[in-house]
């Protein structure tokens, strides 16, 4: 399942500016860290589009279709919070 193009733009902005973000997942889990890049995670049978984040010193891939809301912790002129 893909996300809407305009929502993908927010992910790319967060990565381009290496913003500190908070991602609330559809499961309710909260992930806070620095947005690094967008990647295709091919480790499972189905490839997933992910945002790569540095969380507590570790790099994690978070599937875009699992994100319910993205909040910018770093002040920026582009967005503060967006719901997926």
XYZ file of N, CA and C in Angstrom:
252
model
N 0.835 -1.182 0.000
C 0.000 0.000 0.000
C 0.878 1.242 0.000
N 0.636 2.142 -0.919
C 1.402 3.375 -1.021
C 0.671 4.513 -0.309
N 1.421 5.559 -0.012
C 0.809 6.735 0.597
C 0.611 7.789 -0.481
N -0.229 8.767 -0.209
C -0.515 9.840 -1.169
C 0.747 10.658 -1.440
N 0.889 11.111 -2.671
C 2.084 11.860 -3.097
C 2.356 13.072 -2.214
N 1.311 13.826 -1.868
C 1.537 15.027 -1.060
C 2.048 14.673 0.335
N 1.706 13.502 0.843
C 2.222 13.075 2.144
C 3.681 12.657 2.018
N 4.024 12.040 0.901
C 5.401 11.633 0.649
C 6.321 12.854 0.657
N 5.804 13.996 0.190
C 6.594 15.234 0.172
C 7.071 15.605 1.573
N 6.225 15.418 2.583
C 6.609 15.746 3.955
C 7.741 14.838 4.442
N 7.682 13.580 4.059
C 8.751 12.639 4.412
C 10.061 13.106 3.782
N 9.996 13.479 2.500
C 11.202 13.927 1.804
C 11.756 15.219 2.401
N 10.883 16.143 2.788
C 11.327 17.390 3.431
C 12.035 17.064 4.746
N 11.445 16.198 5.548
C 12.049 15.823 6.833
C 13.443 15.235 6.619
N 13.593 14.401 5.584
C 14.887 13.772 5.307
C 15.888 14.780 4.738
N 15.431 15.622 3.825
C 16.315 16.587 3.175
C 16.951 17.523 4.214
N 16.157 17.943 5.206
C 16.649 18.873 6.218
C 17.107 18.159 7.492
N 17.090 16.820 7.477
C 17.528 16.016 8.633
C 16.836 16.473 9.914
N 15.513 16.651 9.801
C 14.725 17.127 10.939
C 14.592 16.060 12.010
N 14.522 16.505 13.257
C 14.112 15.624 14.350
C 12.596 15.516 14.244
N 12.093 14.289 14.181
C 10.663 14.071 14.021
C 10.163 13.039 15.018
N 8.867 13.067 15.197
C 8.166 12.075 16.002
C 7.150 11.409 15.082
N 7.259 10.101 14.932
C 6.335 9.351 14.083
C 5.430 8.504 14.973
N 4.132 8.795 14.939
C 3.171 7.953 15.656
C 2.700 6.904 14.663
N 2.922 5.639 15.021
C 2.542 4.541 14.141
C 1.076 4.179 14.347
N 0.497 3.504 13.377
C -0.903 3.088 13.471
C -1.122 2.162 14.656
N -0.067 1.497 15.115
C -0.149 0.616 16.283
C -0.210 1.404 17.586
N 0.065 2.735 17.504
C 0.086 3.571 18.696
C 1.497 3.843 19.193
N 2.464 3.062 18.704
C 3.860 3.246 19.106
C 4.379 4.591 18.600
N 5.264 5.207 19.385
C 5.839 6.500 19.039
C 7.336 6.323 18.802
N 7.821 6.821 17.657
C 9.249 6.744 17.322
C 9.766 8.164 17.168
N 10.771 8.535 17.957
C 11.378 9.861 17.891
C 12.814 9.723 17.413
N 13.192 10.551 16.428
C 14.571 10.506 15.956
C 14.791 11.461 14.807
N 15.974 11.358 14.214
C 16.354 12.217 13.095
C 16.031 11.507 11.786
N 15.279 12.192 10.928
C 14.953 11.661 9.602
C 16.223 11.691 8.750
N 16.560 10.562 8.133
C 17.793 10.471 7.362
C 17.564 10.346 5.867
N 16.687 9.422 5.475
C 16.541 9.105 4.059
C 15.270 8.286 3.850
N 14.872 8.166 2.590
C 13.824 7.209 2.240
C 14.514 6.030 1.580
N 14.054 4.847 1.908
C 14.671 3.626 1.389
C 13.586 2.607 1.052
N 13.962 1.656 0.223
C 13.110 0.490 -0.029
C 13.715 -0.655 0.768
N 12.968 -1.145 1.744
C 13.426 -2.248 2.592
C 13.023 -3.549 1.908
N 14.011 -4.336 1.492
C 13.760 -5.578 0.749
C 14.059 -6.817 1.592
N 14.089 -6.645 2.905
C 14.453 -7.770 3.771
C 13.349 -8.804 3.921
N 12.119 -8.459 3.581
C 11.028 -9.426 3.683
C 10.541 -9.758 2.272
N 9.544 -10.612 2.176
C 9.001 -11.008 0.868
C 8.459 -9.817 0.098
N 7.807 -8.898 0.798
C 7.227 -7.715 0.153
C 8.108 -6.510 0.456
N 8.621 -5.857 -0.571
C 9.420 -4.642 -0.383
C 8.538 -3.545 0.208
N 9.126 -2.751 1.104
C 8.376 -1.672 1.748
C 9.117 -0.360 1.584
N 8.361 0.712 1.267
C 8.924 2.058 1.294
C 9.034 2.474 2.755
N 10.205 2.972 3.133
C 10.447 3.316 4.536
C 11.114 4.673 4.664
N 10.938 5.254 5.841
C 11.756 6.387 6.235
C 12.833 5.805 7.139
N 14.062 6.194 6.880
C 15.172 5.748 7.700
C 15.419 6.824 8.743
N 15.431 6.417 10.011
C 15.602 7.364 11.109
C 16.708 6.899 12.041
N 17.424 7.875 12.606
C 18.394 7.565 13.657
C 17.672 7.758 14.982
N 17.488 6.649 15.687
C 16.754 6.642 16.960
C 17.685 6.105 18.038
N 17.996 6.938 19.020
C 18.900 6.550 20.107
C 20.205 5.954 19.581
N 20.763 6.553 18.522
C 22.041 6.106 17.981
C 21.955 4.960 16.991
N 20.779 4.368 16.838
C 20.599 3.253 15.898
C 19.786 3.707 14.695
N 20.094 3.155 13.525
C 19.332 3.463 12.316
C 18.207 2.444 12.184
N 16.972 2.952 12.050
C 15.799 2.085 11.898
C 15.039 2.470 10.642
N 14.479 1.474 9.969
C 13.592 1.708 8.835
C 12.157 1.572 9.327
N 11.346 2.589 9.066
C 9.941 2.573 9.470
C 9.102 2.639 8.203
N 8.273 1.620 8.008
C 7.436 1.558 6.803
C 6.492 2.756 6.762
N 6.452 3.418 5.606
C 5.622 4.615 5.472
C 4.151 4.311 5.697
N 3.692 3.143 5.252
C 2.271 2.824 5.396
C 1.887 2.439 6.832
N 2.862 2.430 7.747
C 2.571 2.165 9.158
C 2.463 3.457 9.960
N 2.785 4.598 9.324
C 2.781 5.885 10.025
C 1.377 6.486 10.008
N 0.894 6.882 11.177
C -0.406 7.541 11.290
C -0.238 9.060 11.314
N 0.847 9.533 11.962
C 1.076 10.968 12.068
C 2.578 11.232 12.169
N 3.012 12.319 11.516
C 4.403 12.741 11.583
C 4.434 14.156 12.133
N 5.216 14.353 13.184
C 5.323 15.663 13.832
C 6.784 16.106 13.786
N 7.028 17.335 13.349
C 8.381 17.892 13.319
C 8.734 18.431 14.698
N 9.764 17.853 15.300
C 10.269 18.356 16.576
C 11.123 19.588 16.309
N 11.922 19.538 15.238
C 12.740 20.679 14.813
C 11.841 21.732 14.185
N 11.911 22.966 14.680
C 11.147 24.054 14.064
C 11.603 24.231 12.616
N 10.635 24.355 11.711
C 10.952 24.551 10.304
C 9.758 25.234 9.639
N 9.973 25.874 8.477
C 8.875 26.595 7.814
C 7.978 25.710 6.950
N 8.250 24.415 6.885
C 7.562 23.533 5.945
C 6.341 22.813 6.523
N 6.478 22.292 7.736
C 5.347 21.608 8.384
C 5.611 21.451 9.868
N 4.532 21.294 10.616
C 4.684 20.992 12.037
C 4.142 19.601 12.329
N 2.960 19.296 11.790
C 2.368 17.980 12.011
C 1.477 17.641 10.820
N 1.521 16.366 10.419
C 0.704 15.916 9.296
C 0.177 14.516 9.604
N -1.107 14.314 9.298
C -1.736 13.002 9.501
C -1.759 12.236 8.187
N -1.492 10.955 8.280
C -1.431 10.113 7.084
C -2.713 9.345 6.890
